[in-house]
Coordinates of C-alpha atoms in Angstrom, one line a residue:
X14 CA 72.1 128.5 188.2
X15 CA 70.0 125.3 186.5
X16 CA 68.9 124.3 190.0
X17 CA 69.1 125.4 193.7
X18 CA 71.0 121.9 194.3
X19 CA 73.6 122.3 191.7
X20 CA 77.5 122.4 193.0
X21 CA 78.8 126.0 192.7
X22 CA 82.8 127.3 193.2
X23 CA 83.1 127.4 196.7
X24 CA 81.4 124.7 197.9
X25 CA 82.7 121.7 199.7
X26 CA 82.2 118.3 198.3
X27 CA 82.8 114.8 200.5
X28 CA 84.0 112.0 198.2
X29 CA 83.4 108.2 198.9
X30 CA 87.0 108.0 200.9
X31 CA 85.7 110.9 202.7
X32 CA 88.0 113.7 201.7
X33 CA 86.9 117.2 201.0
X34 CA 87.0 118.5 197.8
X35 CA 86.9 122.5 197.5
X36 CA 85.2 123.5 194.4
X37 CA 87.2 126.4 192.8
X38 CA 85.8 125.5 188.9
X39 CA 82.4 123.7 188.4
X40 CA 84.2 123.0 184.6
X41 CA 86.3 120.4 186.2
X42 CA 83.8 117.8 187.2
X43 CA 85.2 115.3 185.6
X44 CA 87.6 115.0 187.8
X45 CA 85.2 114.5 190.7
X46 CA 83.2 112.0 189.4
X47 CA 86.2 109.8 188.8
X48 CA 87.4 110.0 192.3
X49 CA 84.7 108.2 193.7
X50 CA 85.0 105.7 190.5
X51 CA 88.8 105.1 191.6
X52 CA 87.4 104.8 194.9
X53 CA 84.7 102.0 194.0
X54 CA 87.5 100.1 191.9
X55 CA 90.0 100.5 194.4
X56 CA 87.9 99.7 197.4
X57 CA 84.9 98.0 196.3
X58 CA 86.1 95.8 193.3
X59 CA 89.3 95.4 195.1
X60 CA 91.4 95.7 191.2
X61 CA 94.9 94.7 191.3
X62 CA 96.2 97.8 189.3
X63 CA 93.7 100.5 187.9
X64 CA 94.0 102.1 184.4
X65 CA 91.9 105.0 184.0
X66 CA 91.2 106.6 180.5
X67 CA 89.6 110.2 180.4
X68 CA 89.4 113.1 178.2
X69 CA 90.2 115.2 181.5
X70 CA 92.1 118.3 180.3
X71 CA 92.9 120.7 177.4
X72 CA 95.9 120.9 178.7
X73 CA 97.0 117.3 178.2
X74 CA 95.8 118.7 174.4
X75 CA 98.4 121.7 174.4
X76 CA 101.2 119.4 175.5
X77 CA 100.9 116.5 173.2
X78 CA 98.5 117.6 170.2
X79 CA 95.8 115.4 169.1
X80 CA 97.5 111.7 167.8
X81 CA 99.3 111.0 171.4
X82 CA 97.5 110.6 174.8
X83 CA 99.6 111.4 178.4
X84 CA 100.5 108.9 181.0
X85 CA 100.6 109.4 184.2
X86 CA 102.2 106.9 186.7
X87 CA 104.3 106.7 189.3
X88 CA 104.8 102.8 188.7
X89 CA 107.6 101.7 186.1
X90 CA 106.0 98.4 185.6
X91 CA 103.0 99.9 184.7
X92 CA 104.3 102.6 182.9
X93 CA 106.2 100.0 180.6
X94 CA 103.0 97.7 179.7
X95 CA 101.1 100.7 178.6
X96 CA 104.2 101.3 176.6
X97 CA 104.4 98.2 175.4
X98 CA 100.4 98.2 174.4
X99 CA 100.9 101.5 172.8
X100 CA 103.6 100.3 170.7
X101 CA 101.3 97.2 169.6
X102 CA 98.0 99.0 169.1
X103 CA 99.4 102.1 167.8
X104 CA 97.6 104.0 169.9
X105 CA 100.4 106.6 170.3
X106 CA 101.2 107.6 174.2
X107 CA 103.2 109.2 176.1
X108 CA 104.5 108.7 179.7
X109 CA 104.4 112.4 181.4
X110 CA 106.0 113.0 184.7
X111 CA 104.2 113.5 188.3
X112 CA 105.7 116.2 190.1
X113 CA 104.9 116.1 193.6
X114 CA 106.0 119.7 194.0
X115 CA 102.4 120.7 192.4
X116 CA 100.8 119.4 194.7
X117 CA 101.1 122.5 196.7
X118 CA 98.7 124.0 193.9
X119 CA 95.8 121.6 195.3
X120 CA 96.4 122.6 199.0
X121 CA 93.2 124.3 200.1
X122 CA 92.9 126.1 203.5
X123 CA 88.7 125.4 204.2
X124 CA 89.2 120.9 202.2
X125 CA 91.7 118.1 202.0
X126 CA 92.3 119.4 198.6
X127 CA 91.1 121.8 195.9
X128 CA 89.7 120.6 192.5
X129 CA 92.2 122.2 190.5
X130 CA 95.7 124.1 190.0
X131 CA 96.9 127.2 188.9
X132 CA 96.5 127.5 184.8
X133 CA 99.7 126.3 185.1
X134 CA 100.8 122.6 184.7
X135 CA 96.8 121.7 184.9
X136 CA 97.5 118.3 183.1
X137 CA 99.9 117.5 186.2
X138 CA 97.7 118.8 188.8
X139 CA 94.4 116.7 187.0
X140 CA 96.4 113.8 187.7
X141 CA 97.7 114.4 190.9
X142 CA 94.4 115.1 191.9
X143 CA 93.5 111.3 190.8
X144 CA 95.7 110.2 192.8
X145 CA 94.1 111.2 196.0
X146 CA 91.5 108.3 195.3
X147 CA 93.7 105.2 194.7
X148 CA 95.4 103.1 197.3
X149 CA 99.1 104.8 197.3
X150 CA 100.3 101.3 197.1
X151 CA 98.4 100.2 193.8
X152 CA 99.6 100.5 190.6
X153 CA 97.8 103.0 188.9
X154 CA 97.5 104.9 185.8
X155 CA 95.6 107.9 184.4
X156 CA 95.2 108.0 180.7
X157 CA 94.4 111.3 179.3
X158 CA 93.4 110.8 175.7
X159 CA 91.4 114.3 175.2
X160 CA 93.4 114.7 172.0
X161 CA 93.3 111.6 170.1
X162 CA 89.8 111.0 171.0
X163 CA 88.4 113.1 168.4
X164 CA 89.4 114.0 164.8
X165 CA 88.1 117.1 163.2
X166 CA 87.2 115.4 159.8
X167 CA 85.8 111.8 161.1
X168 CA 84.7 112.0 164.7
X169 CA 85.1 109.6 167.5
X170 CA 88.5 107.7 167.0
X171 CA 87.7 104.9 168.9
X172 CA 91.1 105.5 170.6
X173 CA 92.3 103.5 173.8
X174 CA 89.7 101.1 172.7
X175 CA 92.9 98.7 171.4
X176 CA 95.2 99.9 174.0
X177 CA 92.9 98.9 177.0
X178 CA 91.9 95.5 175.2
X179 CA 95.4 94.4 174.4
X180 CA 97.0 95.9 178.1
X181 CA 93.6 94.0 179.8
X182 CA 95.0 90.5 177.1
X183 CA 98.3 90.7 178.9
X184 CA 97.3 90.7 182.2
X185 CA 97.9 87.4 184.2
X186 CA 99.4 86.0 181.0

């Protein structure tokens, strides 16, 4: 261990919304420094919708390679501008579906909720996970762009970049 304050799998984390996080895999901590982000944006800021753009799982890799980034949303209105920015930018995504019956995989017995799934449906769970820090009410989206993010031959792709810029243009307009 680095330190004798660093988080290790079993320990119990409180967020900013005060839910418990169980720590089952340090490697996920992504995850849990975006729910208190969500938390400030939603609470804090006081957005009126919250996009979200992380390169949050492999998983998200194994399901749509490395040109076309997942969507996760449960609101259609949402859903469609991101389609609709995606289609102008070119920065290739693709809406994936939230399954509430996973959920069950983020049940803990000692938290609120667990910090990740079973190895399977991870991409699903990461989002459903999100979730937990966003007003149920506000339109939100995570973006998982851990495949287009980076190209083998070039490097850092720059991607979302457009599709933030031109979904952020649209707003209010």
């Amino acid at each position: 261990m680095i330190s004798d304050r660093a988080y290790v799998p079993s320990d119990i984390l409180t967020a900013s919304n005060g839910k418990t996080i169980e720590v089952l895999n340090t490697d996920a901590e992504g995850r849990l420094t975006l729910a208190d982000a969500l938390v400030y944006a939603d609470k804090e800021v006081g957005c009126e919708s919250i996009i979200e753009l992380s390169t949050l799982t492999g998983a998200c890799m194994v399901s749509l390679g490395k040109k076309v980034c997942g969507v996760w949303t449960s609101n259609d209105d949402l859903a469609n501008d991101i389609a609709e920015a995606s289609k102008r930018t070119c920065d290739k995504s693709w809406r994936m579906p939230l399954e509430a019956e996973y959920n069950e995989q983020l049940k803990s017995l000692i938290a609120d909720i667990k910090n990740i799934g079973t190895r399977f449906g991870g991409a699903i769970t990461a989002a459903l996970f999100l979730l937990n820090f966003v007003d149920k009410k506000k339109p939100f989206a995570h973006i998982d762009i851990a495949g287009p993010v980076w190209d083998d031959k070039s490097g850092a792709t720059g991607f979302g970049a457009k599709l933030v810029h031109d979904w952020i243009s649209k707003q209010g307009a």
